[in-house]
mmCIF file of C-alpha atoms in Angstrom:
data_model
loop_
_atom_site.group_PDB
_atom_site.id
_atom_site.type_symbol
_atom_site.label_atom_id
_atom_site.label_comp_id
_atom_site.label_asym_id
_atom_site.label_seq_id
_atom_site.Cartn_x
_atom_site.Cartn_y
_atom_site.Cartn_z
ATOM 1 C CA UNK A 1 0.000 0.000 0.000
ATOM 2 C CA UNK A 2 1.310 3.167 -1.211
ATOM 3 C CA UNK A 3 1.942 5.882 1.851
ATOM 4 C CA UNK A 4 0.412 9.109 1.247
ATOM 5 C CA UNK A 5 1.830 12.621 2.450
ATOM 6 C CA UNK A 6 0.878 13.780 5.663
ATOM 7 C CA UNK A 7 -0.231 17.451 5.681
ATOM 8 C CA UNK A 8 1.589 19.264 8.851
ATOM 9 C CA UNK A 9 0.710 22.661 10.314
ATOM 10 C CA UNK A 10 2.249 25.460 12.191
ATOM 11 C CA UNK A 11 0.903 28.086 13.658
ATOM 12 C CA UNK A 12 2.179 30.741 16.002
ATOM 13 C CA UNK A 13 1.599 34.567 16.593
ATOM 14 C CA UNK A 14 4.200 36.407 14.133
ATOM 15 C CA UNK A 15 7.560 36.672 15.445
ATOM 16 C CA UNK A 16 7.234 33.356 17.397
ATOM 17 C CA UNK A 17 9.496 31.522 14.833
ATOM 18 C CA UNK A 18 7.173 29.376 12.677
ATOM 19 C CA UNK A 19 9.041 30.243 9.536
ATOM 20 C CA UNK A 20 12.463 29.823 10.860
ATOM 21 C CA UNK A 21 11.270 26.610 12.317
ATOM 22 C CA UNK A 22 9.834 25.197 8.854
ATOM 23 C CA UNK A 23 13.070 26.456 7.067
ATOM 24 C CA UNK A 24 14.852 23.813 9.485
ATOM 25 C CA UNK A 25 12.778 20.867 8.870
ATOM 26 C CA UNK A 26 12.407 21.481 5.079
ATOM 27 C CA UNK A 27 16.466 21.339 5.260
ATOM 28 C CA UNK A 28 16.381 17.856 7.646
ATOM 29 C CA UNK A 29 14.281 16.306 5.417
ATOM 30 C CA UNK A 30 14.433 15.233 1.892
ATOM 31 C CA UNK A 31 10.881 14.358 2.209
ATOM 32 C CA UNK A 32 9.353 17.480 3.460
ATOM 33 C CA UNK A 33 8.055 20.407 1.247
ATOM 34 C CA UNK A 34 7.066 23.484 2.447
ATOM 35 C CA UNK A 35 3.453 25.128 1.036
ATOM 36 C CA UNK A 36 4.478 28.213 -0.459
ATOM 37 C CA UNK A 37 1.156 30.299 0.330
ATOM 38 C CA UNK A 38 -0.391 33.396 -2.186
ATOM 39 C CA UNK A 39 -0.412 36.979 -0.359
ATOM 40 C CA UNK A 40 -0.884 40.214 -1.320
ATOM 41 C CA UNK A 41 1.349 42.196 0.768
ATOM 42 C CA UNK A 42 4.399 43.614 -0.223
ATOM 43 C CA UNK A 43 8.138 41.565 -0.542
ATOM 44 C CA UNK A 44 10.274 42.295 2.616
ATOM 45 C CA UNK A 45 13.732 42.541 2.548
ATOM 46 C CA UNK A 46 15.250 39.071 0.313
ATOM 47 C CA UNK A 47 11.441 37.600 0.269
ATOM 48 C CA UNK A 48 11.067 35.796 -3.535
ATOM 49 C CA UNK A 49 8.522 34.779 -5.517
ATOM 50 C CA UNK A 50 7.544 31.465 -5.886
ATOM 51 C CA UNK A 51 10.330 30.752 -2.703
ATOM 52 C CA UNK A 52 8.527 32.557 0.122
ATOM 53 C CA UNK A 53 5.544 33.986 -1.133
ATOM 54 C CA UNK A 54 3.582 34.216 -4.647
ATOM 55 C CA UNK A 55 3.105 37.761 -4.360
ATOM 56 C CA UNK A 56 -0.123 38.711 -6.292
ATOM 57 C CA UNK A 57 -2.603 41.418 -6.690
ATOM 58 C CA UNK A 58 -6.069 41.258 -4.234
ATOM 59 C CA UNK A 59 -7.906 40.623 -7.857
ATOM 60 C CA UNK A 60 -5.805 37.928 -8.788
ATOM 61 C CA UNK A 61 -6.131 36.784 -5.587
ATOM 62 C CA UNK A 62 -10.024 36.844 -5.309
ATOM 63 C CA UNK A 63 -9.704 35.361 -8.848
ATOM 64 C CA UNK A 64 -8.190 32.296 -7.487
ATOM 65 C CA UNK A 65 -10.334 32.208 -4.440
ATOM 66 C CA UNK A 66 -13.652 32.093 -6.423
ATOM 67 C CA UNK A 67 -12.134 29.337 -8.920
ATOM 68 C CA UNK A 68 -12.106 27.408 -5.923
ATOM 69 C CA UNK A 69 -8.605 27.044 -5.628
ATOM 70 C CA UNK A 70 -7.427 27.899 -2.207
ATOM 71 C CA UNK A 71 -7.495 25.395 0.637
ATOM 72 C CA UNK A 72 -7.854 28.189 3.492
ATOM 73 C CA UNK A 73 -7.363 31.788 3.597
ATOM 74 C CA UNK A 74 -7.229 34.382 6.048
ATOM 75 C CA UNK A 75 -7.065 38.309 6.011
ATOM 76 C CA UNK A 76 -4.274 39.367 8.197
ATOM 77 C CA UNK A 77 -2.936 43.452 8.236
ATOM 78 C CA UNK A 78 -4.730 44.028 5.080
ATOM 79 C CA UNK A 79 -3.674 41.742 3.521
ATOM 80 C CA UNK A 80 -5.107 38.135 2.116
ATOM 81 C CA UNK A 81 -2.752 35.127 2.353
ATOM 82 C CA UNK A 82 -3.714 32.195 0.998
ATOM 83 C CA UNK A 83 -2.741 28.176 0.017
ATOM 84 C CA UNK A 84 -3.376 26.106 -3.241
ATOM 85 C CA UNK A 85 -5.286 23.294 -3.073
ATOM 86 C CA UNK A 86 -3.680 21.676 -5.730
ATOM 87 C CA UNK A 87 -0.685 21.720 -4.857
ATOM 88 C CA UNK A 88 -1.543 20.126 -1.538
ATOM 89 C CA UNK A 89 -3.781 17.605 -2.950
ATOM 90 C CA UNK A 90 -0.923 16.642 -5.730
ATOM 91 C CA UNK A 91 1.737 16.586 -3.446
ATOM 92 C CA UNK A 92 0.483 14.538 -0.094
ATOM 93 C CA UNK A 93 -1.212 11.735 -3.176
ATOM 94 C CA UNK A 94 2.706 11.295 -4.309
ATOM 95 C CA UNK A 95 3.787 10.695 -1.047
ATOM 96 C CA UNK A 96 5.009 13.409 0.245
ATOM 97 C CA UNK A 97 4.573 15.439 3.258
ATOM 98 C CA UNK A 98 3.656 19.229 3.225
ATOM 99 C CA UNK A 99 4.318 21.819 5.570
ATOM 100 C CA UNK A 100 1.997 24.881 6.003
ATOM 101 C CA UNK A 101 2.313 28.014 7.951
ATOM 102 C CA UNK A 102 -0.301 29.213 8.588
ATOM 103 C CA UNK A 103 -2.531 31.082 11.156
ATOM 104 C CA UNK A 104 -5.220 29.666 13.795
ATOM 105 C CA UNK A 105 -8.295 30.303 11.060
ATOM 106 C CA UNK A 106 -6.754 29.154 8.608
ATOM 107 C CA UNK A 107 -5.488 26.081 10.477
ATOM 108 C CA UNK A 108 -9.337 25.692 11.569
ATOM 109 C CA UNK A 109 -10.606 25.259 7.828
ATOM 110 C CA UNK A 110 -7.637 23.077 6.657
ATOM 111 C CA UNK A 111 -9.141 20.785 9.432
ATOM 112 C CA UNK A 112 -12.340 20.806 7.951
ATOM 113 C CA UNK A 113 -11.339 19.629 4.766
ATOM 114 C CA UNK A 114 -8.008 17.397 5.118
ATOM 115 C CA UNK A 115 -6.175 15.123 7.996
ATOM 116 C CA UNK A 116 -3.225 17.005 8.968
ATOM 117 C CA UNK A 117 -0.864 17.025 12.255
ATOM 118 C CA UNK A 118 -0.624 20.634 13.953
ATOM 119 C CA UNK A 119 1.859 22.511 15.893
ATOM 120 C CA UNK A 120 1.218 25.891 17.895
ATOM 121 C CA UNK A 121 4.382 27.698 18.937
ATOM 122 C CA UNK A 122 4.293 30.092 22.055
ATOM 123 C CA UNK A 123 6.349 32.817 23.131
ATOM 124 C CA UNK A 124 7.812 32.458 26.117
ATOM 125 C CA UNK A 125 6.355 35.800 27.051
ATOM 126 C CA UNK A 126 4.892 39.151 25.576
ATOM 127 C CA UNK A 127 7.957 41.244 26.729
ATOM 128 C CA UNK A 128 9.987 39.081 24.466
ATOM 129 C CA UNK A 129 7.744 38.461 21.913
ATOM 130 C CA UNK A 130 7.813 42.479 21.502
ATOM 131 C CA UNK A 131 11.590 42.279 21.428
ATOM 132 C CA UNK A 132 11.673 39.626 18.464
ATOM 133 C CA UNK A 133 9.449 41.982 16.722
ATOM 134 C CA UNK A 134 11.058 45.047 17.144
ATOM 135 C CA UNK A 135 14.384 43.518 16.218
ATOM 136 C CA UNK A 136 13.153 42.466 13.088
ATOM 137 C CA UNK A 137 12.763 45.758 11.904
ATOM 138 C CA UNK A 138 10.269 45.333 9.351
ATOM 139 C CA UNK A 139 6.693 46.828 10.939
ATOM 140 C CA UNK A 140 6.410 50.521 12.813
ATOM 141 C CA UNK A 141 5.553 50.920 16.069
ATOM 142 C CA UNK A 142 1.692 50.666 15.514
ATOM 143 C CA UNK A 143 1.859 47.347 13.343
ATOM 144 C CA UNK A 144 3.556 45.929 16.068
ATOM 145 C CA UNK A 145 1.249 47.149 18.850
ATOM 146 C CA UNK A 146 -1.319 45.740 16.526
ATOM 147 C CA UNK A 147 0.504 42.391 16.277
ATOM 148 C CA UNK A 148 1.125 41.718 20.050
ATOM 149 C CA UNK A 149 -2.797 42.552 20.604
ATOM 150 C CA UNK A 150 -3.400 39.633 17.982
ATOM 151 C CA UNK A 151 -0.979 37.327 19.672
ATOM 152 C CA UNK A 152 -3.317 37.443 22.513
ATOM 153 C CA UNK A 153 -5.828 36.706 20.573
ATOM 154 C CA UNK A 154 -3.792 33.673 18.976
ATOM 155 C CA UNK A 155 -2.898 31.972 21.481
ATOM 156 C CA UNK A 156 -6.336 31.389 23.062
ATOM 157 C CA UNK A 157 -6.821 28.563 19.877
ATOM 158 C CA UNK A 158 -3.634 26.459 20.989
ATOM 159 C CA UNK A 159 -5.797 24.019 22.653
ATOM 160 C CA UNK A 160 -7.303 23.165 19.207
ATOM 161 C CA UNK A 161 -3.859 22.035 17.934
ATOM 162 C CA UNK A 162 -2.320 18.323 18.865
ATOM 163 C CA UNK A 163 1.275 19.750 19.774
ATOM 164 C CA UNK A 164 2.276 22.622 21.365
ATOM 165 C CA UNK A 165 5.764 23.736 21.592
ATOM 166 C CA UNK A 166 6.970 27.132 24.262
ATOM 167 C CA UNK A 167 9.805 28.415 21.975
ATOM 168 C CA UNK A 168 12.133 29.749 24.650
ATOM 169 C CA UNK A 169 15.068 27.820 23.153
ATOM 170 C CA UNK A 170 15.030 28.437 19.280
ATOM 171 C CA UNK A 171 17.514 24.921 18.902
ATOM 172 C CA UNK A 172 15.636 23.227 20.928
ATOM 173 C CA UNK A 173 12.279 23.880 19.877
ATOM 174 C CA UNK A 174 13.951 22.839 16.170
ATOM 175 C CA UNK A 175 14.626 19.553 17.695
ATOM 176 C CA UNK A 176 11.194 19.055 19.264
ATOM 177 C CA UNK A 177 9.319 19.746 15.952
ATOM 178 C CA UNK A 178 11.518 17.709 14.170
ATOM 179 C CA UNK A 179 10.907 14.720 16.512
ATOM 180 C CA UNK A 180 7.278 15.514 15.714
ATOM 181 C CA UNK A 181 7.323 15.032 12.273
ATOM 182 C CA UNK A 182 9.087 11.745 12.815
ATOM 183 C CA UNK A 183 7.090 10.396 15.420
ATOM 184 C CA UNK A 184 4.343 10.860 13.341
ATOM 185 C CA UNK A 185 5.353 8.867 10.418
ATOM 186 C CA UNK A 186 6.486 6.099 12.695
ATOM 187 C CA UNK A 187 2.689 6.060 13.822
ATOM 188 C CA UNK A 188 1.272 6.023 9.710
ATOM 189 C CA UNK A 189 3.720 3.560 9.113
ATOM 190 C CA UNK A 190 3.099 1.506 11.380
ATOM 191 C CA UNK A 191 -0.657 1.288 10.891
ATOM 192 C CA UNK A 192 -0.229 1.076 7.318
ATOM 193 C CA UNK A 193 1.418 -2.413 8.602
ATOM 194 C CA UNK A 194 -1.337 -3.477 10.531
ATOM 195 C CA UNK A 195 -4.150 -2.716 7.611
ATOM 196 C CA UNK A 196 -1.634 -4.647 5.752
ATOM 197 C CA UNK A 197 -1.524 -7.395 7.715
ATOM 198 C CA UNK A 198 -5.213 -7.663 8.519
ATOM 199 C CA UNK A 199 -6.308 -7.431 4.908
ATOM 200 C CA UNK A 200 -4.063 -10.015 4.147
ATOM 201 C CA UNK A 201 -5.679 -12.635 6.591
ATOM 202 C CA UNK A 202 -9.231 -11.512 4.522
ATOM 203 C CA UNK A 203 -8.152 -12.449 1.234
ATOM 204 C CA UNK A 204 -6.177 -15.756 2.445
#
């Protein structure tokens, strides 16, 4: 029986490290591709198409949205992000796993639609969480002010995820998630065994 993909999720508030964290397991693991989600907000700083983001217009966007061909979407700042179905569909049916990061509502409709594995990251507070953000250098003052009031927000939905990971240690958070994902295919795998098995004594 061939294995299918199995969809995994991240979420966090933004500056909590989900992107650095997928970056990491996409480099552990041959057999792990990360979603690469529509937005229409601007590039920042070495962002590139088709790499980070596909950066699109809010028409094109809404264009692919009524064709039916986003997964979930969100509006966030703005700004629409979004991830193609297709290319989830295509790519867990050939066997391999998908990452996705994406945020608590858009986590919630994935859920409706597909099995998938999720992940919440915390901060390990809102003093640093501020710090991470500021540091970045990429949002003014009242973007992050408006962030940090949505991180409170976020994390009231952790509950709904099956892992949940304080990222007070950025290596050692990279290990934990990464011990996820493995732990995880041990478990498909070794049901996949067991249907094996028992269909086997069926047809005997």
């Amino acid at each position: 029986m061939k294995r299918k993909g199995i969809l995994f999720i991240i979420s966090s508030p933004s500056g909590t490290g989900k992107t650095t964290i997928a970056n990491f397991l996409v480099t552990q693991d041959e057999n792990i591709q990360r979603s690469v989600s529509f937005t229409t907000r601007q590039p920042r700083g070495n962002e590139r198409y088709g790499m980070d983001y596909y950066f699109v217009d809010t028409d094109e966007f809404h264009k692919l949205l009524a064709e039916g061909k986003m997964l979930e979407h969100a509006r966030v700042l703005q700004n629409y992000y979004g991830t193609s179905k297709e290319y989830i569909e295509n790519t867990l049916e050939a066997g391999v796993d998908v990452l996705c990061c994406i945020d608590w509502q858009g986590a919630d409709q994935v859920r409706q639609k597909v099995s998938s594995v999720s992940i919440f990251l915390l901060p390990p507070s809102l003093e640093e969480l501020r710090r991470r953000l500021m540091s970045r250098g990429t949002d003014t003052k009242e973007v992050i002010e408006y962030r940090l009031k949505e991180a409170l927000e976020e994390v009231k939905h952790f509950s709904k995820y099956d892992y949940v990971i304080i990222n007070d240690d950025l290596q050692e958070t990279k290990q934990k998630a990464l011990a996820i994902i493995r732990a995880e295919r041990e478990k498909l795998k070794e049901n996949q065994v067991q249907i094996e098995k028992f269909v086997a004594t069926l047809i005997s």
